[in-house]
Amino acid sequence: MNGLWIFVIAILGYSAGYNSKRGKLQIEVDRIDSARRILAEELTVLRMSSNLLEKEK
């Protein structure tokens, strides 16, 4: 019976560790996605500014 409990606790510990790593990876993915969106917005602004400058010439 003790062996079964050790096995169950080991599986639960592994699962908790896996979910923790997965959560940390998801946070990093969200940060990268947010940075990508910000850069895309900045690029759009730069393109609009460039178009305005070319129209003034």
PDB file of C-alpha atoms in Angstrom:
ATOM      1  CA  MET A   1       0.000   0.000   0.000  1.00  0.00           C
ATOM      2  CA  ASN A   2       2.862   2.395   0.785  1.00  0.00           C
ATOM      3  CA  GLY A   3       4.281   1.866  -2.696  1.00  0.00           C
ATOM      4  CA  LEU A   4       0.980   2.934  -4.236  1.00  0.00           C
ATOM      5  CA  TRP A   5       0.932   6.165  -2.224  1.00  0.00           C
ATOM      6  CA  ILE A   6       4.519   6.940  -3.227  1.00  0.00           C
ATOM      7  CA  PHE A   7       3.569   6.355  -6.869  1.00  0.00           C
ATOM      8  CA  VAL A   8       0.495   8.622  -6.590  1.00  0.00           C
ATOM      9  CA  ILE A   9       2.497  11.387  -4.895  1.00  0.00           C
ATOM     10  CA  ALA A  10       5.237  11.100  -7.538  1.00  0.00           C
ATOM     11  CA  ILE A  11       2.674  11.426 -10.356  1.00  0.00           C
ATOM     12  CA  LEU A  12       1.043  14.442  -8.672  1.00  0.00           C
ATOM     13  CA  GLY A  13       4.450  16.087  -8.166  1.00  0.00           C
ATOM     14  CA  TYR A  14       5.406  15.514 -11.785  1.00  0.00           C
ATOM     15  CA  SER A  15       2.072  16.911 -12.938  1.00  0.00           C
ATOM     16  CA  ALA A  16       2.472  20.031 -10.783  1.00  0.00           C
ATOM     17  CA  GLY A  17       5.984  20.601 -12.145  1.00  0.00           C
ATOM     18  CA  TYR A  18       4.820  20.115 -15.719  1.00  0.00           C
ATOM     19  CA  ASN A  19       1.947  22.577 -15.290  1.00  0.00           C
ATOM     20  CA  SER A  20       4.280  25.108 -13.672  1.00  0.00           C
ATOM     21  CA  LYS A  21       6.717  24.920 -16.601  1.00  0.00           C
ATOM     22  CA  ARG A  22       3.838  25.101 -19.054  1.00  0.00           C
ATOM     23  CA  GLY A  23       2.484  28.193 -17.281  1.00  0.00           C
ATOM     24  CA  LYS A  24       5.880  29.897 -17.427  1.00  0.00           C
ATOM     25  CA  LEU A  25       6.166  29.118 -21.135  1.00  0.00           C
ATOM     26  CA  GLN A  26       2.697  30.533 -21.752  1.00  0.00           C
ATOM     27  CA  ILE A  27       3.701  33.756 -19.979  1.00  0.00           C
ATOM     28  CA  GLU A  28       6.750  34.046 -22.257  1.00  0.00           C
ATOM     29  CA  VAL A  29       4.633  33.375 -25.354  1.00  0.00           C
ATOM     30  CA  ASP A  30       2.185  36.082 -24.250  1.00  0.00           C
ATOM     31  CA  ARG A  31       5.043  38.557 -23.703  1.00  0.00           C
ATOM     32  CA  ILE A  32       6.492  37.833 -27.138  1.00  0.00           C
ATOM     33  CA  ASP A  33       3.076  38.159 -28.765  1.00  0.00           C
ATOM     34  CA  SER A  34       2.501  41.474 -27.007  1.00  0.00           C
ATOM     35  CA  ALA A  35       5.897  42.769 -28.150  1.00  0.00           C
ATOM     36  CA  ARG A  36       5.139  41.650 -31.711  1.00  0.00           C
ATOM     37  CA  ARG A  37       1.842  43.547 -31.691  1.00  0.00           C
ATOM     38  CA  ILE A  38       3.535  46.691 -30.384  1.00  0.00           C
ATOM     39  CA  LEU A  39       6.225  46.462 -33.086  1.00  0.00           C
ATOM     40  CA  ALA A  40       3.579  45.961 -35.766  1.00  0.00           C
ATOM     41  CA  GLU A  41       1.781  49.118 -34.576  1.00  0.00           C
ATOM     42  CA  GLU A  42       5.042  51.076 -34.584  1.00  0.00           C
ATOM     43  CA  LEU A  43       5.815  49.858 -38.096  1.00  0.00           C
ATOM     44  CA  THR A  44       2.380  50.987 -39.247  1.00  0.00           C
ATOM     45  CA  VAL A  45       2.978  54.450 -37.777  1.00  0.00           C
ATOM     46  CA  LEU A  46       6.384  54.658 -39.465  1.00  0.00           C
ATOM     47  CA  ARG A  47       4.884  53.675 -42.823  1.00  0.00           C
ATOM     48  CA  MET A  48       2.150  56.296 -42.464  1.00  0.00           C
ATOM     49  CA  SER A  49       4.761  58.932 -41.580  1.00  0.00           C
ATOM     50  CA  SER A  50       6.881  57.911 -44.558  1.00  0.00           C
ATOM     51  CA  ASN A  51       3.857  58.181 -46.885  1.00  0.00           C
ATOM     52  CA  LEU A  52       3.062  61.647 -45.559  1.00  0.00           C
ATOM     53  CA  LEU A  53       6.648  62.807 -46.074  1.00  0.00           C
ATOM     54  CA  GLU A  54       6.659  61.535 -49.659  1.00  0.00           C
ATOM     55  CA  LYS A  55       3.368  63.326 -50.383  1.00  0.00           C
ATOM     56  CA  GLU A  56       4.851  66.624 -49.160  1.00  0.00           C
ATOM     57  CA  LYS A  57       7.726  66.393 -51.680  1.00  0.00           C
TER      58      LYS A  57
END
